[in-house]
């Protein structure tokens, strides 16, 4: 039995939702378990990315499934979809950039230590900035809910679409009544607010790679390289950030190119499924990489895995006392 493009899109959405919810649930749980006294800045960034990922998959991909199952497009649902899709995409890129800058500065301090201790008041500024990014992301995308008047082709829906038709990218293609607003806001401003942070992220990761090059050439001298847990975490987190940069850039560029040429690629059988995978791929992959950043989160994940494995062995008698997993209380300087 041959699957239609709508069925493959539904299967892809279900897999992406399950992968994202599982990864982000484990990430949020294990990160929360690692909090001892106060909330570190790196954990705030991880929580923000995780919540943006979950929101994107629950809202956007659920709407994808509803429309792909054959329900006619609705103007309000289309507006909610494009608002949520735009907001979560921007927040994903912005928080990834913020995390890259955060660990680039920490890597700079590891390789070129400061003579004076860092200012502890920076943590408050980080929390304010993260909150401001959420507010700005919502505010920037609000015109999709307020000022969008037309949803293209809704009136022409008759339930007889070709196999390669995409409800979400053809019938939910929102347009502003004012052509100038549509051009400068929808097609220029919204693209620039995604593309510019990606370009900055590219240069920040280039700086991280240069710092790694300095580290590899350093032996003894003016550059001091430590080996404690906090410095090891910074080195590992910086490597993860570089990988995340390649993933988010490749997925965003590929999705943007296909959307811009959607009229020319309408003959592709897997077009709708490919767009869904490119759009939600980062939200489904990145949680499993973010688990590697903090060493305490890694220990929590190992403890959770061993706990689940021990529960499956119910036929074995208990051996007196249970061995507890010791997680270091010390935490690297976060600000």
Coordinates of C-alpha atoms in Angstrom, one line a residue:
X1 CA 0.0 0.0 0.0
X2 CA 1.5 3.3 -1.1
X3 CA 1.4 6.2 1.3
X4 CA 0.1 9.5 0.2
X5 CA 2.0 12.7 0.8
X6 CA -0.5 13.7 3.5
X7 CA -0.1 10.4 5.3
X8 CA 3.7 10.7 5.3
X9 CA 3.4 14.2 6.6
X10 CA 1.2 13.0 9.5
X11 CA 3.7 10.2 10.3
X12 CA 6.6 12.7 10.2
X13 CA 4.8 15.1 12.5
X14 CA 4.0 12.3 15.0
X15 CA 7.7 11.2 15.1
X16 CA 8.9 14.8 15.5
X17 CA 6.4 15.5 18.3
X18 CA 7.3 12.3 20.2
X19 CA 11.1 12.9 19.8
X20 CA 10.8 16.5 20.9
X21 CA 8.5 15.9 23.9
X22 CA 10.7 13.0 25.1
X23 CA 14.0 14.8 24.7
X24 CA 12.8 18.1 26.2
X25 CA 11.0 16.4 29.1
X26 CA 14.2 14.5 30.0
X27 CA 16.2 17.7 29.6
X28 CA 13.9 19.8 31.7
X29 CA 13.5 17.2 34.4
X30 CA 17.3 16.5 34.8
X31 CA 18.2 20.1 34.6
X32 CA 15.6 21.0 37.3
X33 CA 17.0 18.2 39.5
X34 CA 20.5 19.8 39.3
X35 CA 19.4 23.2 40.8
X36 CA 20.7 23.4 44.3
X37 CA 20.6 27.0 45.5
X38 CA 19.9 29.5 42.7
X39 CA 19.0 29.2 39.0
X40 CA 22.2 29.4 36.9
X41 CA 22.2 31.4 33.7
X42 CA 23.0 28.4 31.5
X43 CA 20.0 26.5 33.0
X44 CA 17.7 29.5 32.2
X45 CA 18.9 29.4 28.6
X46 CA 18.3 25.6 28.4
X47 CA 14.8 26.0 29.9
X48 CA 14.0 28.7 27.4
X49 CA 15.1 26.6 24.4
X50 CA 13.3 23.6 25.7
X51 CA 10.0 25.5 26.2
X52 CA 10.3 27.0 22.7
X53 CA 10.8 23.6 21.3
X54 CA 7.9 22.0 23.1
X55 CA 5.6 24.9 22.1
X56 CA 6.6 24.6 18.4
X57 CA 5.9 20.9 18.2
X58 CA 2.7 20.8 20.3
X59 CA 1.0 23.8 18.5
X60 CA 2.4 23.8 14.9
X61 CA 2.8 20.1 14.3
X62 CA -0.6 19.4 15.8
X63 CA -2.2 21.8 13.4
X64 CA -0.1 20.1 10.6
X65 CA -1.7 16.8 11.5
X66 CA -5.2 18.2 11.7
X67 CA -5.0 19.8 8.2
X68 CA -3.2 16.9 6.7
X69 CA -5.9 14.6 8.0
X70 CA -8.4 16.3 5.7
X71 CA -10.0 19.1 7.8
X72 CA -10.6 22.3 5.8
X73 CA -8.2 25.2 6.7
X74 CA -9.6 27.8 9.2
X75 CA -8.5 31.4 9.2
X76 CA -8.0 31.7 13.0
X77 CA -6.1 28.4 13.1
X78 CA -3.9 29.5 10.2
X79 CA -3.1 32.8 12.1
X80 CA -2.3 30.9 15.3
X81 CA 0.0 28.5 13.3
X82 CA 2.0 31.2 11.6
X83 CA 2.3 33.3 14.8
X84 CA 3.5 30.3 16.8
X85 CA 5.8 29.1 14.1
X86 CA 7.4 32.5 13.6
X87 CA 7.8 33.2 17.3
X88 CA 9.3 29.8 18.3
X89 CA 11.7 29.9 15.3
X90 CA 13.0 33.3 16.3
X91 CA 13.3 32.3 20.0
X92 CA 15.2 29.1 19.0
X93 CA 17.7 31.1 17.0
X94 CA 18.0 34.0 19.5
X95 CA 18.5 31.7 22.5
X96 CA 21.0 29.6 20.6
X97 CA 22.9 32.8 19.7
X98 CA 22.7 33.9 23.4
X99 CA 24.0 30.6 24.6
X100 CA 26.9 30.7 22.0
X101 CA 27.9 34.2 23.2
X102 CA 27.6 33.1 26.8
X103 CA 29.9 30.1 26.4
X104 CA 32.2 32.0 24.1
X105 CA 32.9 34.5 26.9
X106 CA 33.4 31.7 29.4
X107 CA 35.8 29.9 27.0
X108 CA 37.7 33.2 26.6
X109 CA 38.1 33.3 30.4
X110 CA 39.2 29.7 30.5
X111 CA 41.9 30.2 28.0
X112 CA 42.8 33.7 29.0
X113 CA 41.9 34.0 32.7
X114 CA 41.0 37.3 34.2
X115 CA 43.2 38.6 37.0
X116 CA 40.1 39.9 38.8
X117 CA 37.1 37.7 39.6
X118 CA 34.0 38.2 37.3
X119 CA 31.2 40.5 38.4
X120 CA 28.5 38.4 40.0
X121 CA 25.8 41.0 39.2
X122 CA 25.8 39.8 35.5
X123 CA 23.4 37.0 36.5
X124 CA 20.6 39.4 37.1
X125 CA 21.2 41.1 33.7
X126 CA 21.1 37.7 32.0
X127 CA 17.7 36.9 33.6
X128 CA 16.3 40.3 32.5
X129 CA 17.7 39.7 29.0
X130 CA 16.1 36.3 28.7
X131 CA 12.7 37.6 29.8
X132 CA 13.1 40.5 27.4
X133 CA 13.7 38.2 24.5
X134 CA 10.5 36.3 25.2
X135 CA 8.5 39.6 25.3
X136 CA 10.2 40.9 22.1
X137 CA 9.6 37.5 20.3
X138 CA 5.8 37.7 21.2
X139 CA 5.5 41.4 20.4
X140 CA 7.3 41.1 17.0
X141 CA 5.0 38.3 15.8
X142 CA 1.7 39.8 17.1
X143 CA 0.8 41.5 13.8
X144 CA 0.1 38.0 12.4
X145 CA -2.8 37.7 14.9
X146 CA -4.0 41.3 14.7
X147 CA -3.5 42.8 11.3
X148 CA -3.6 39.8 8.9
X149 CA -6.9 40.0 7.0
X150 CA -6.6 37.5 4.2
X151 CA -5.7 33.8 4.2
X152 CA -5.0 32.9 0.6
X153 CA -7.3 30.3 -1.2
X154 CA -9.6 29.6 1.8
X155 CA -12.6 30.5 -0.2
X156 CA -11.7 28.2 -3.0
X157 CA -11.5 25.1 -0.8
X158 CA -13.5 22.3 -2.3
X159 CA -11.9 19.2 -0.8
X160 CA -10.4 18.0 -4.2
X161 CA -6.7 18.9 -3.9
X162 CA -4.0 17.1 -5.8
X163 CA -1.7 14.7 -4.0
X164 CA 1.2 17.1 -3.8
X165 CA -0.9 20.0 -2.4
X166 CA 0.1 21.4 1.0
X167 CA -2.6 23.0 3.1
X168 CA -0.1 24.8 5.3
X169 CA 2.1 26.4 2.7
X170 CA -0.6 27.0 0.1
X171 CA -4.0 27.6 1.8
X172 CA -2.5 29.0 5.1
X173 CA -0.3 31.4 3.2
X174 CA -1.4 34.6 5.1
X175 CA -1.2 38.0 3.5
X176 CA -1.7 41.5 4.8
X177 CA -4.2 43.7 3.1
X178 CA -1.6 46.4 2.6
X179 CA 1.0 45.4 0.0
X180 CA 3.7 47.6 1.5
X181 CA 3.2 46.2 5.0
X182 CA 3.3 42.7 3.6
X183 CA 6.5 43.4 1.8
X184 CA 8.4 45.2 4.5
X185 CA 7.1 43.3 7.5
X186 CA 6.3 39.8 6.3
X187 CA 8.9 39.3 3.6
X188 CA 11.8 41.5 4.8
X189 CA 11.7 42.3 8.5
X190 CA 10.7 38.8 9.6
X191 CA 13.4 37.2 7.4
X192 CA 16.1 39.7 8.6
X193 CA 15.3 39.0 12.3
X194 CA 16.0 35.3 11.6
X195 CA 18.9 35.7 9.2
X196 CA 20.9 38.3 11.0
X197 CA 21.2 36.3 14.3
X198 CA 22.2 33.3 12.3
X199 CA 25.0 35.4 10.6
X200 CA 26.1 36.6 14.1
X201 CA 26.0 33.1 15.4
X202 CA 28.3 32.0 12.6
X203 CA 30.9 34.6 13.5
X204 CA 30.6 33.7 17.3
X205 CA 31.2 30.1 16.5
X206 CA 34.1 31.1 14.4
X207 CA 35.6 32.9 17.4
X208 CA 35.0 29.7 19.5
X209 CA 36.9 27.7 16.9
X210 CA 39.8 30.2 17.1
X211 CA 39.9 29.9 20.9
X212 CA 40.0 26.1 20.5
X213 CA 42.9 26.5 18.1
X214 CA 44.7 28.7 20.7
X215 CA 44.0 26.0 23.3
X216 CA 45.5 23.2 21.1
X217 CA 48.7 25.2 20.6
X218 CA 49.1 26.2 24.2
X219 CA 51.5 24.3 26.5
X220 CA 53.0 26.3 29.3
X221 CA 53.3 30.1 29.3
X222 CA 51.0 33.0 29.4
X223 CA 47.9 30.9 28.6
X224 CA 46.6 28.8 31.5
X225 CA 44.4 25.8 30.9
X226 CA 42.8 24.1 33.8
X227 CA 41.3 20.7 34.1
X228 CA 38.6 21.1 36.8
X229 CA 34.9 20.3 36.2
X230 CA 33.8 23.8 35.4
X231 CA 36.5 24.3 32.7
X232 CA 35.8 20.8 31.2
X233 CA 32.1 21.8 31.0
X234 CA 32.9 25.0 29.2
X235 CA 35.0 23.2 26.7
X236 CA 32.3 20.5 26.1
X237 CA 29.5 23.1 25.9
X238 CA 31.4 25.2 23.3
X239 CA 31.8 22.1 21.1
X240 CA 28.0 21.4 21.4
X241 CA 27.3 25.0 20.5
X242 CA 29.3 24.7 17.3
X243 CA 27.3 21.6 16.3
X244 CA 24.0 23.3 17.1
X245 CA 25.1 26.3 14.9
X246 CA 25.6 24.0 11.9
X247 CA 22.2 22.2 12.5
X248 CA 20.1 25.3 12.9
X249 CA 21.7 27.1 10.0
X250 CA 21.4 24.2 7.6
X251 CA 17.8 23.5 8.5
X252 CA 16.7 27.2 8.4
X253 CA 18.4 27.9 5.1
X254 CA 17.1 24.7 3.4
X255 CA 13.5 25.5 4.7
X256 CA 13.7 29.1 3.5
X257 CA 14.9 28.2 0.1
X258 CA 12.2 25.6 -0.5
X259 CA 9.5 28.0 0.8
X260 CA 10.7 30.8 -1.5
X261 CA 10.6 28.4 -4.5
X262 CA 7.5 26.5 -3.4
X263 CA 5.7 27.2 -6.7
X264 CA 8.6 25.6 -8.6
X265 CA 8.9 22.5 -6.4
X266 CA 5.2 21.8 -6.3
X267 CA 5.8 18.6 -8.3
X268 CA 7.9 17.1 -5.4
X269 CA 6.0 14.2 -3.9
X270 CA 7.8 14.6 -0.5
X271 CA 7.7 18.4 -0.5
X272 CA 5.2 18.8 2.5
X273 CA 7.0 16.2 4.5
X274 CA 10.4 17.6 3.8
X275 CA 9.2 21.1 4.9
X276 CA 7.8 19.7 8.2
X277 CA 11.1 17.9 8.9
X278 CA 13.2 20.9 8.1
X279 CA 11.0 23.2 10.2
X280 CA 10.8 21.1 13.3
X281 CA 14.1 19.1 13.0
X282 CA 16.0 21.5 15.3
X283 CA 13.4 21.3 18.0
X284 CA 13.6 17.5 17.9
X285 CA 17.4 17.1 17.7
X286 CA 18.9 19.8 19.9
X287 CA 17.5 18.6 23.3
X288 CA 19.7 15.5 23.1
X289 CA 22.7 17.6 22.4
X290 CA 21.9 20.1 25.1
X291 CA 22.0 17.2 27.6
X292 CA 25.7 17.0 27.1
X293 CA 26.5 20.6 28.1
X294 CA 26.4 20.4 31.9
X295 CA 28.2 17.6 33.6
X296 CA 25.7 17.5 36.4
X297 CA 22.9 17.0 33.9
X298 CA 24.8 14.1 32.4
X299 CA 25.1 12.6 35.8
X300 CA 21.3 13.0 36.4
X301 CA 20.6 11.3 33.0
X302 CA 22.9 8.4 33.9
X303 CA 21.2 8.1 37.3
X304 CA 17.8 8.2 35.7
X305 CA 18.8 5.5 33.2
X306 CA 20.2 3.3 35.8
X307 CA 17.1 3.7 38.0
X308 CA 14.9 2.7 35.1
X309 CA 17.1 -0.3 34.3
X310 CA 17.0 -1.4 38.0
X311 CA 13.2 -1.2 38.1
X312 CA 13.0 -3.7 35.2
X313 CA 15.0 -6.3 37.1
X314 CA 12.3 -7.1 39.7
X315 CA 13.3 -10.8 39.9
X316 CA 16.5 -9.9 41.6
X317 CA 16.5 -9.6 45.5
X318 CA 17.5 -6.3 47.0
X319 CA 21.1 -6.1 48.3
X320 CA 20.7 -4.4 51.6
X321 CA 21.5 -0.7 51.0
X322 CA 21.0 1.1 47.7
X323 CA 23.9 2.9 46.3
X324 CA 23.2 6.6 45.7
X325 CA 24.6 8.6 42.9
X326 CA 26.7 11.4 44.2
X327 CA 26.3 14.7 42.2
X328 CA 28.8 17.4 43.0
X329 CA 27.4 20.4 44.6
X330 CA 29.9 22.7 43.2
X331 CA 28.9 24.5 40.1
X332 CA 30.9 26.5 37.6
X333 CA 30.8 30.3 37.7
X334 CA 27.7 31.2 35.6
X335 CA 28.2 34.9 35.1

